[in-house]
Coordinates of C-alpha atoms and ligand atoms in Angstrom, one line a residue:
M154 CA -1.6 -9.4 -46.2
A155 CA -4.6 -9.7 -43.3
R156 CA -5.9 -5.6 -43.2
S157 CA -5.0 -4.4 -39.3
R158 CA -7.2 -4.3 -36.9
S159 CA -7.6 -1.5 -34.7
S160 CA -9.2 -0.9 -31.6
F161 CA -10.2 1.5 -28.6
I162 CA -8.5 1.2 -25.7
C163 CA -9.1 2.9 -21.7
Q164 CA -5.3 3.6 -20.8
N165 CA -7.0 3.4 -17.2
C166 CA -8.8 0.1 -17.8
G167 CA -7.7 -1.2 -20.8
S168 CA -11.8 -1.6 -21.2
V169 CA -11.9 -1.6 -25.1
T170 CA -15.1 -0.1 -27.0
A171 CA -15.9 -0.2 -30.2
R172 CA -15.2 3.9 -31.2
W173 CA -14.0 6.7 -29.5
Q174 CA -15.9 8.5 -26.8
G175 CA -15.2 11.3 -24.6
R176 CA -16.0 9.3 -21.4
C177 CA -15.2 4.9 -20.4
D178 CA -18.2 3.3 -19.5
S179 CA -16.2 0.8 -17.6
C180 CA -13.8 3.4 -15.1
G181 CA -16.0 6.9 -15.5
E182 CA -12.4 8.7 -16.7
W183 CA -12.5 10.4 -19.9
N184 CA -9.7 10.9 -22.0
T185 CA -8.5 8.1 -21.8
I186 CA -9.7 6.1 -24.3
V187 CA -6.9 5.6 -27.3
E188 CA -7.3 3.7 -30.6
E189 CA -4.0 1.5 -31.4
L190 CA -3.9 -0.7 -33.8
T191 CA -3.8 -4.6 -32.9
D192 CA -2.8 -6.6 -35.3
S193 CA -4.7 -9.8 -33.4
G194 CA -7.1 -8.9 -31.5
V195 CA -5.9 -7.4 -27.9
G196 CA -3.3 -8.7 -25.7
A197 CA -2.7 -11.3 -28.5
G198 CA 0.2 -13.8 -27.3
P199 CA 3.3 -13.8 -29.3
K200 CA 2.7 -16.5 -32.3
A201 CA 6.0 -18.2 -31.8
A202 CA 3.3 -19.8 -28.9
R203 CA 0.4 -20.7 -30.4
A204 CA 0.6 -24.7 -29.0
A205 CA -0.4 -26.7 -32.4
G206 CA -3.0 -29.2 -30.8
K207 CA -0.2 -31.0 -28.4
P208 CA -1.9 -32.1 -25.3
A209 CA 0.6 -31.4 -22.1
Q210 CA 1.3 -33.3 -19.7
L211 CA -0.1 -34.0 -17.0
V212 CA 1.9 -34.8 -13.5
P213 CA 0.2 -35.3 -9.9
L214 CA -0.4 -32.3 -7.6
S215 CA 2.3 -33.5 -5.5
G216 CA 6.3 -33.5 -6.8
E217 CA 10.0 -31.8 -6.8
T218 CA 9.5 -27.2 -6.8
P219 CA 12.3 -26.8 -8.3
N220 CA 10.9 -23.4 -8.9
A221 CA 9.8 -22.9 -5.3
Q222 CA 12.0 -21.4 -2.9
R223 CA 12.8 -17.9 -1.8
L224 CA 15.3 -15.7 -2.8
A225 CA 15.8 -12.9 0.1
S226 CA 17.0 -9.5 -0.2
G227 CA 18.2 -9.0 2.5
I228 CA 16.9 -6.2 3.0
G229 CA 14.7 -7.7 6.5
E230 CA 11.5 -4.9 5.7
L231 CA 11.3 -6.0 1.9
D232 CA 10.8 -9.6 2.6
R233 CA 8.4 -8.9 5.5
V234 CA 6.0 -7.6 3.2
T235 CA 7.4 -10.6 0.0
G236 CA 6.4 -13.5 2.4
G237 CA 10.2 -14.0 2.8
G238 CA 11.8 -13.4 -0.4
F239 CA 10.8 -13.1 -4.1
V240 CA 9.9 -16.7 -5.4
R241 CA 12.3 -17.6 -8.4
G242 CA 10.0 -18.0 -11.2
S243 CA 7.5 -15.5 -10.3
A244 CA 6.7 -11.4 -11.5
I245 CA 6.6 -8.9 -9.7
L246 CA 4.9 -5.3 -9.7
V247 CA 6.2 -3.2 -7.6
G248 CA 3.4 0.7 -8.1
G249 CA 4.0 3.4 -7.1
D250 CA 3.7 7.5 -7.4
P251 CA 6.7 8.8 -10.0
G252 CA 9.4 10.0 -7.5
I253 CA 8.2 8.2 -4.6
G254 CA 11.2 6.0 -4.4
K255 CA 11.1 2.9 -6.3
S256 CA 13.9 2.4 -8.3
T257 CA 16.3 3.3 -5.0
L258 CA 14.9 0.6 -3.3
L259 CA 15.7 -2.5 -6.3
L260 CA 18.6 -1.2 -6.5
Q261 CA 19.3 -1.0 -3.1
A262 CA 17.9 -4.6 -3.4
A263 CA 19.4 -6.4 -6.2
A264 CA 22.6 -5.0 -5.4
E265 CA 22.0 -6.7 -2.0
M266 CA 21.0 -10.1 -3.8
A267 CA 24.4 -9.2 -5.5
R268 CA 26.5 -9.5 -2.1
H269 CA 25.1 -12.4 -1.1
G270 CA 26.0 -14.4 -4.6
G271 CA 22.8 -14.1 -6.2
K272 CA 23.2 -13.4 -10.3
V273 CA 20.7 -9.6 -11.0
I274 CA 20.3 -7.5 -13.6
Y275 CA 18.8 -4.3 -13.7
I276 CA 17.7 -3.2 -17.3
S277 CA 16.9 0.6 -17.2
G278 CA 14.6 1.9 -19.5
E279 CA 14.5 5.7 -17.6
E280 CA 17.5 6.2 -16.5
A281 CA 21.2 5.8 -18.5
I282 CA 23.4 3.5 -17.4
A283 CA 24.9 7.1 -16.3
Q284 CA 22.4 8.1 -14.3
V285 CA 22.0 4.6 -12.7
R286 CA 26.0 4.5 -11.2
I287 CA 25.8 7.9 -9.6
R288 CA 22.7 6.9 -8.0
A289 CA 25.0 3.1 -6.8
E290 CA 27.7 5.5 -5.9
R291 CA 24.7 7.8 -3.4
L292 CA 24.0 4.4 -2.0
G293 CA 27.6 3.5 -1.3
V294 CA 26.3 0.2 -3.4
A295 CA 29.0 1.3 -6.2
D296 CA 30.8 -2.1 -6.1
C297 CA 28.8 -4.4 -6.1
D298 CA 28.3 -7.1 -8.6
V299 CA 24.3 -5.7 -10.7
K300 CA 24.6 -6.4 -13.9
L301 CA 23.5 -3.0 -15.9
A302 CA 21.2 -2.7 -19.1
S303 CA 19.9 0.1 -20.5
E304 CA 17.3 -1.0 -23.5
T305 CA 13.4 -0.9 -23.7
N306 CA 12.8 -3.0 -26.6
V307 CA 11.1 -6.9 -24.9
E308 CA 12.5 -8.4 -27.8
T309 CA 16.3 -7.4 -27.2
I310 CA 15.9 -7.6 -23.4
L311 CA 14.8 -10.8 -23.6
A312 CA 18.1 -11.6 -26.0
T313 CA 19.8 -9.9 -23.2
L314 CA 18.5 -12.1 -21.0
E315 CA 19.0 -15.6 -22.6
D316 CA 22.2 -13.8 -23.8
A317 CA 23.7 -13.8 -20.0
G318 CA 22.5 -17.5 -19.5
G319 CA 19.2 -16.2 -17.4
A320 CA 19.5 -14.5 -13.9
D321 CA 17.8 -15.0 -9.9
L322 CA 17.0 -11.7 -10.0
V323 CA 16.0 -9.2 -12.9
I324 CA 14.8 -5.8 -12.2
I325 CA 12.5 -3.9 -14.9
D326 CA 12.5 -0.3 -14.7
S327 CA 9.6 0.3 -15.7
I328 CA 7.1 -1.0 -17.9
Q329 CA 5.2 1.8 -19.0
T330 CA 8.7 2.4 -20.9
L331 CA 8.6 -1.5 -22.7
W332 CA 7.4 -2.3 -26.5
T333 CA 7.7 -5.0 -27.7
D334 CA 7.6 -5.6 -31.9
R335 CA 4.6 -7.9 -32.3
V336 CA 2.3 -4.8 -31.6
D337 CA 2.1 -1.9 -33.9
S338 CA 0.9 0.1 -31.3
A339 CA 2.6 3.0 -29.6
P340 CA 4.9 2.7 -25.9
G341 CA 3.1 3.1 -23.2
T342 CA -0.3 1.6 -24.4
V343 CA -1.8 -0.5 -23.2
T344 CA -1.4 -3.4 -25.5
Q345 CA 2.1 -2.6 -25.6
V346 CA 2.3 -3.1 -21.7
R347 CA 0.2 -5.3 -20.9
T348 CA 1.4 -7.8 -24.2
S349 CA 5.8 -6.6 -22.7
A350 CA 4.3 -7.2 -18.5
Q351 CA 3.4 -11.0 -20.2
A352 CA 6.6 -11.5 -22.4
M353 CA 8.1 -10.8 -18.7
T354 CA 6.2 -13.3 -16.9
R355 CA 6.5 -16.5 -19.7
F356 CA 10.4 -15.7 -19.3
A357 CA 10.2 -15.5 -15.5
K358 CA 8.2 -19.2 -15.3
K359 CA 10.4 -20.6 -18.0
S360 CA 13.5 -19.4 -17.1
G361 CA 13.2 -19.4 -12.8
A362 CA 14.4 -16.0 -12.5
A363 CA 12.2 -13.6 -10.5
I364 CA 11.7 -10.4 -12.6
V365 CA 10.3 -7.3 -11.0
L366 CA 8.7 -4.8 -12.9
V367 CA 8.2 -1.4 -11.3
G368 CA 5.5 0.8 -12.8
H369 CA 3.7 4.0 -12.4
V370 CA 0.9 5.3 -10.3
T371 CA -1.6 7.7 -11.7
K372 CA -3.1 9.7 -9.3
D373 CA -6.2 8.4 -8.1
G374 CA -2.9 5.4 -7.1
Q375 CA -3.5 2.8 -9.9
I376 CA -0.5 1.1 -11.8
A377 CA -1.2 3.9 -14.8
G378 CA -2.3 2.4 -18.1
P379 CA -3.0 -1.2 -17.0
R380 CA -5.0 -2.7 -14.8
V381 CA -4.6 -6.3 -16.5
V382 CA -1.3 -6.0 -15.6
E383 CA -2.1 -6.8 -11.7
H384 CA -3.7 -10.3 -12.9
M385 CA -1.2 -11.4 -14.8
V386 CA 1.7 -11.5 -12.5
D387 CA 2.3 -14.0 -8.9
A388 CA 2.4 -10.8 -6.5
V389 CA 1.2 -6.0 -6.0
L390 CA 3.3 -4.7 -4.1
Y391 CA 2.7 -0.9 -3.5
F392 CA 5.4 1.9 -2.5
E393 CA 2.9 4.5 -0.5
G394 CA 4.1 7.7 1.1
D395 CA 3.8 11.2 0.8
A396 CA 6.2 13.9 0.3
S397 CA 6.4 15.3 2.9
H398 CA 7.1 12.3 5.2
T399 CA 10.2 10.8 5.2
F400 CA 9.3 7.8 5.0
R401 CA 7.9 5.1 2.4
I402 CA 5.7 2.1 3.0
L403 CA 5.9 -0.5 1.1
R404 CA 2.1 -2.6 1.3
G405 CA 1.4 -5.5 -0.6
V406 CA -2.2 -6.2 -2.3
K407 CA -1.2 -9.7 -4.1
N408 CA 0.5 -12.1 -3.2
R409 CA 0.9 -16.1 -4.4
Y410 CA 3.3 -17.3 -2.7
G411 CA 2.3 -15.3 0.5
A412 CA 0.2 -13.5 3.2
T413 CA -1.0 -9.9 1.3
D414 CA -1.6 -7.9 4.7
E415 CA 1.9 -6.7 6.0
I416 CA 4.0 -3.4 5.2
G417 CA 7.3 -2.8 5.1
V418 CA 8.6 0.0 6.7
F419 CA 11.8 2.7 5.6
E420 CA 12.8 6.0 6.1
M421 CA 14.3 8.4 2.7
Q422 CA 17.6 9.4 3.9
Q423 CA 20.1 10.8 1.9
D424 CA 22.2 8.2 1.7
G425 CA 18.9 6.1 0.9
L426 CA 16.1 4.3 2.1
C427 CA 16.9 2.8 5.9
E428 CA 14.5 0.6 7.3
V429 CA 12.8 1.2 9.9
A430 CA 12.3 -1.4 12.8
N431 CA 9.9 -0.4 15.1
P432 CA 7.1 1.9 13.2
S433 CA 4.9 2.4 16.6
A434 CA 7.9 4.5 17.5
L435 CA 8.4 6.6 14.0
F436 CA 4.5 7.6 13.6
L437 CA 4.2 8.3 17.8
D438 CA 7.8 10.3 17.6
Q439 CA 6.2 14.5 16.7
R440 CA 3.2 13.5 18.9
D441 CA 1.0 15.9 20.9
K442 CA 1.4 15.6 23.7
G443 CA -1.5 18.0 25.3
A444 CA -3.7 18.9 23.2
S445 CA -7.1 18.2 22.6
G446 CA -8.4 15.1 20.0
S447 CA -5.8 13.0 19.2
A448 CA -5.4 9.9 20.4
V449 CA -3.4 6.8 20.0
F450 CA -4.2 3.6 17.9
A451 CA -2.6 0.0 19.3
G452 CA -3.4 -1.4 15.8
M453 CA -2.2 -4.4 14.0
E454 CA -0.8 -5.0 10.0
G455 CA -0.3 -8.1 9.2
T456 CA 1.5 -10.0 11.7
R457 CA 2.9 -6.0 13.5
P458 CA 1.3 -4.5 16.1
V459 CA 1.8 -0.7 15.2
L460 CA 0.4 2.3 17.5
V461 CA 0.0 6.1 15.4
E462 CA -1.8 8.8 16.6
I463 CA -4.7 10.1 15.4
Q464 CA -5.9 13.0 15.2
A465 CA -9.2 15.1 15.1
L466 CA -10.8 18.4 14.9
V467 CA -14.0 18.9 15.3
S468 CA -14.9 22.9 14.5
P469 CA -18.4 25.2 14.8
S470 CA -19.5 24.8 10.4
P471 CA -20.1 28.2 8.9
L472 CA -21.5 26.0 6.3
G473 CA -25.5 24.2 6.1
T474 CA -23.6 21.1 4.3
P475 CA -20.4 20.6 7.7
R476 CA -17.3 19.5 6.0
R477 CA -15.4 16.2 6.4
A478 CA -12.2 15.4 5.5
V479 CA -11.0 12.1 6.3
V480 CA -7.0 11.5 5.4
G481 CA -5.8 7.9 6.5
W482 CA -8.9 6.4 7.0
D483 CA -11.9 5.4 5.6
S484 CA -14.6 8.5 5.2
S485 CA -17.9 6.6 6.2
R486 CA -16.4 4.6 8.3
L487 CA -16.6 8.7 9.7
S488 CA -19.6 8.9 9.0
M489 CA -21.0 5.8 10.7
V490 CA -18.9 6.8 14.1
V491 CA -20.1 10.2 14.2
A492 CA -23.5 9.1 13.3
V493 CA -23.5 6.1 16.3
L494 CA -22.0 9.3 19.0
E495 CA -25.2 11.4 17.5
T496 CA -27.6 8.5 18.2
R497 CA -27.1 6.2 20.6
C498 CA -24.4 8.4 22.8
G499 CA -26.7 12.2 22.6
V500 CA -23.0 14.0 21.5
R501 CA -24.4 16.4 19.2
I502 CA -21.5 15.9 16.5
G503 CA -23.1 16.6 13.2
A504 CA -23.3 19.8 12.5
N505 CA -19.6 19.7 12.7
D506 CA -16.7 20.1 10.5
I507 CA -15.3 17.7 11.3
Y508 CA -11.6 17.0 10.1
L509 CA -9.1 13.1 10.9
N510 CA -6.5 13.0 10.0
V511 CA -4.0 10.2 10.6
A512 CA -0.6 10.6 11.5
G513 CA 2.8 10.5 9.6
G514 CA 0.8 9.6 6.0
L515 CA -0.6 6.0 7.4
K516 CA -3.2 4.6 6.0
I517 CA -5.5 2.5 8.4
S518 CA -8.4 -0.1 7.3
E519 CA -9.1 -2.2 10.2
P520 CA -12.4 -1.4 12.3
A521 CA -10.3 -1.8 15.6
A522 CA -9.1 2.5 15.0
D523 CA -13.3 3.3 15.1
L524 CA -12.8 3.9 19.1
A525 CA -9.4 5.6 19.4
V526 CA -11.1 7.5 17.1
A527 CA -14.6 8.1 18.7
A528 CA -12.1 9.0 21.6
A529 CA -10.5 11.8 19.2
L530 CA -13.3 13.1 18.6
I531 CA -14.7 13.9 21.9
S532 CA -11.8 14.6 22.5
S533 CA -12.6 17.8 20.2
L534 CA -15.7 18.3 20.3
T535 CA -14.9 18.7 24.4
D536 CA -12.2 20.5 24.1
S537 CA -10.4 17.6 27.2
P538 CA -6.7 16.1 26.2
L539 CA -6.5 12.5 26.9
P540 CA -3.9 11.0 28.9
P541 CA -1.0 11.1 27.3
D542 CA 0.2 7.7 27.9
A543 CA -3.4 5.8 26.6
V544 CA -4.5 3.7 23.3
Y545 CA -7.5 3.2 22.7
F546 CA -8.5 0.0 20.2
G547 CA -12.3 -2.0 18.9
E548 CA -15.1 -1.7 17.2
I549 CA -18.3 -0.1 17.5
S550 CA -21.4 -1.4 16.0
L551 CA -23.7 0.0 15.2
S552 CA -26.2 -0.3 18.3
G553 CA -23.6 2.7 20.3
G554 CA -21.5 -1.7 21.8
V555 CA -17.2 -1.8 21.9
R556 CA -16.9 -5.0 20.3
P557 CA -12.9 -6.6 21.1
V558 CA -11.0 -7.3 18.5
V559 CA -7.9 -9.8 17.4
H560 CA -5.1 -9.9 18.8
S561 CA -5.6 -7.2 22.0
G562 CA -2.1 -9.1 23.2
L563 CA -0.1 -8.1 20.9
R564 CA -1.2 -4.9 21.5
L565 CA -0.8 -4.2 24.9
R566 CA 2.2 -5.3 24.7
E567 CA 3.6 -3.3 21.7
A568 CA 1.7 -0.4 23.7
A569 CA 3.1 -1.0 27.1
K570 CA 6.6 -2.3 25.1
L571 CA 6.4 1.9 24.5
G572 CA 5.6 2.8 27.7
F573 CA 1.6 3.3 27.9
A574 CA -0.5 2.4 30.8
E575 CA -4.3 2.7 30.5
A576 CA -4.9 1.2 27.5
F577 CA -9.3 1.0 26.7
T578 CA -11.1 -1.8 24.8
G579 CA -14.0 -3.5 23.9
Q580 CA -15.5 -6.1 26.6
A581 CA -13.6 -9.3 25.8
G582 CA -15.1 -12.9 27.2
K583 CA -11.7 -13.3 28.0
Q584 CA -9.9 -10.5 29.1
E585 CA -5.9 -10.5 28.4
K586 CA -3.8 -10.7 31.6
T587 CA -0.9 -7.9 31.4
T588 CA 0.7 -6.6 33.8
D589 CA 3.0 -3.2 33.1
I590 CA -0.3 -1.9 31.2
E591 CA -3.9 -0.4 33.0
Q592 CA -6.9 -2.2 30.4
H593 CA -10.2 -0.4 30.8
A594 CA -12.8 -2.5 28.8
Y595 CA -15.6 -1.2 27.7
S596 CA -19.3 -2.7 26.1
S597 CA -21.0 0.0 25.8
L598 CA -19.5 3.4 23.6
M599 CA -21.6 5.7 26.4
D600 CA -19.9 5.3 29.1
L601 CA -16.5 6.4 27.3
V602 CA -18.1 9.0 26.1
S603 CA -19.1 10.5 29.9
R604 CA -15.4 9.7 31.1
I605 CA -13.9 11.7 28.6
A606 CA -16.5 14.7 28.4
V607 CA -16.4 15.3 32.0
R608 CA -12.9 16.0 32.4
G609 CA -12.9 18.5 29.0
K610 CA -14.8 21.9 30.2
P611 CA -18.2 22.7 27.2
A612 CA -17.1 23.5 23.9
S613 CA -18.8 25.6 21.0
A614 CA -20.7 23.1 20.3
P615 CA -23.7 22.0 22.1
M616 CA -23.7 19.2 24.3
P617 CA -26.6 16.6 25.7
E618 CA -28.6 18.5 28.2
E619 CA -27.6 15.9 31.1
W620 CA -24.0 17.0 31.2
A621 CA -24.6 21.4 30.8
Ligands
TYD101 P1 13.6 7.0 -6.6 O1 13.6 6.1 -6.5 O2 13.8 7.5 -8.6 O3 11.6 7.2 -7.6 P2 10.5 5.8 -8.0 O4 11.9 5.2 -9.1 O5 10.0 5.4 -7.3 O6 10.7 7.2 -9.3 O7 13.6 8.3 -5.5 C1 13.6 9.4 -6.3 C2 13.3 10.5 -5.0 O8 14.2 9.9 -3.9 C3 14.2 12.1 -4.8 O9 13.7 12.5 -5.2 C4 15.1 11.2 -3.8 C5 14.7 11.1 -3.8 N1 16.2 9.4 -3.0 C6 16.6 10.6 -1.3 O10 16.3 11.3 -0.5 N2 17.9 10.5 -1.2 C7 18.3 9.0 -2.2 O11 20.0 8.5 -1.6 C8 18.2 9.1 -3.6 C9 19.1 7.9 -4.0 C10 17.8 9.6 -3.3
MG102 MG1 11.7 5.1 -11.1

């Protein structure tokens, strides 16, 4: 009998080391390395699938693609993120913090698809049948023809699926609970999760079913254990949100069959998740219009404009090294905007504590938010509230210039639709013509800074000499 081998595998990033160590060299995490029995190498494929040197069939690039049809889930915001529905024969990983609503979303999607005649199988490894039923009743979908099973063994699940004659959509909740007979390591370890995901992906390709795998995310935002699973599946969606807000954002981070920059917005209510068709209205709902340090950014999420409030608080720092706290934006981008304000516009802001928050728990990655951030910072520094009916967007360059950004027409139209009257933007060669909104285009950040600062009273922070 072959001696079973063991490897030391980091449960965070999946890297393999020769011996145990306290800290993973690859990802830097502590205490994540675990000894796993790996009978035939890490992530060994099933023995049955071993090719016996038989040649594969070569086919032309063009041809029939029976699997390429999409299965619309019937939930518009979900379909927007997947690019029009789940693709047959593909595997989709849905990640998110525990308790964020992954099971709720997928049960609703399963029910909606079953209602439209799809054959849906929901396999729960975390909850008992009764618990899933209680949830379905609460969501008002208990009458839908969704087949349930509570099972965690991959071989049993595959046999169940074969026995049921395949399905259109299979939901596995969650990938961390799966285990397979083919490897000896404990359930939840990297090897188990990877091998199980591989088996499920292979089943999807073979049977033409769309398979959704639910994955938990660790505190630092990675799918727990198997980052490697992300490479195996066709699409990775993250379900995010923060516990103090009711709304949740579904974001595509990988999609082999569509764009990845779309978001879907939901609101968690008593009876499940509701789609939010107009996220801007939701994000601006509780805005404090008269306060200084608040600017509305007209951003884009994929193809959709989203307006969101950016809040800044600039306060004199008692510390030698001033504090910077950023929620929802890139902190190095904040440092850049602060440096440009300081160096190019003569605003002495760097010695203050700076807090920046994107309201509503949205995460912004667009450089177009620079101008809104700068406006919020200056507004807070000089204690001058910005006009409540103005939006800001534009990218700031290191030279202190303001650059125009893409989709400015869409942003302006969305702002006008929500009742905004003014827009502060970068200077484009060709201005967008919109009648409903007054556009102030700036080519230099200095001009915008002076405009905001003259409205305010001198703040406690030091001001440039020319304004004193
Ligand atoms: P769940 O889908 O179980 O989260 P996950 O699968 O991501 O771990 O969601 C659980 C949370 O959702 C729980 O905190 C309660 C809330 N919830 C509602 O507010 N309304 C509902 O109708 C349901 C079913 C859940
Ligand atoms: Mg769950």
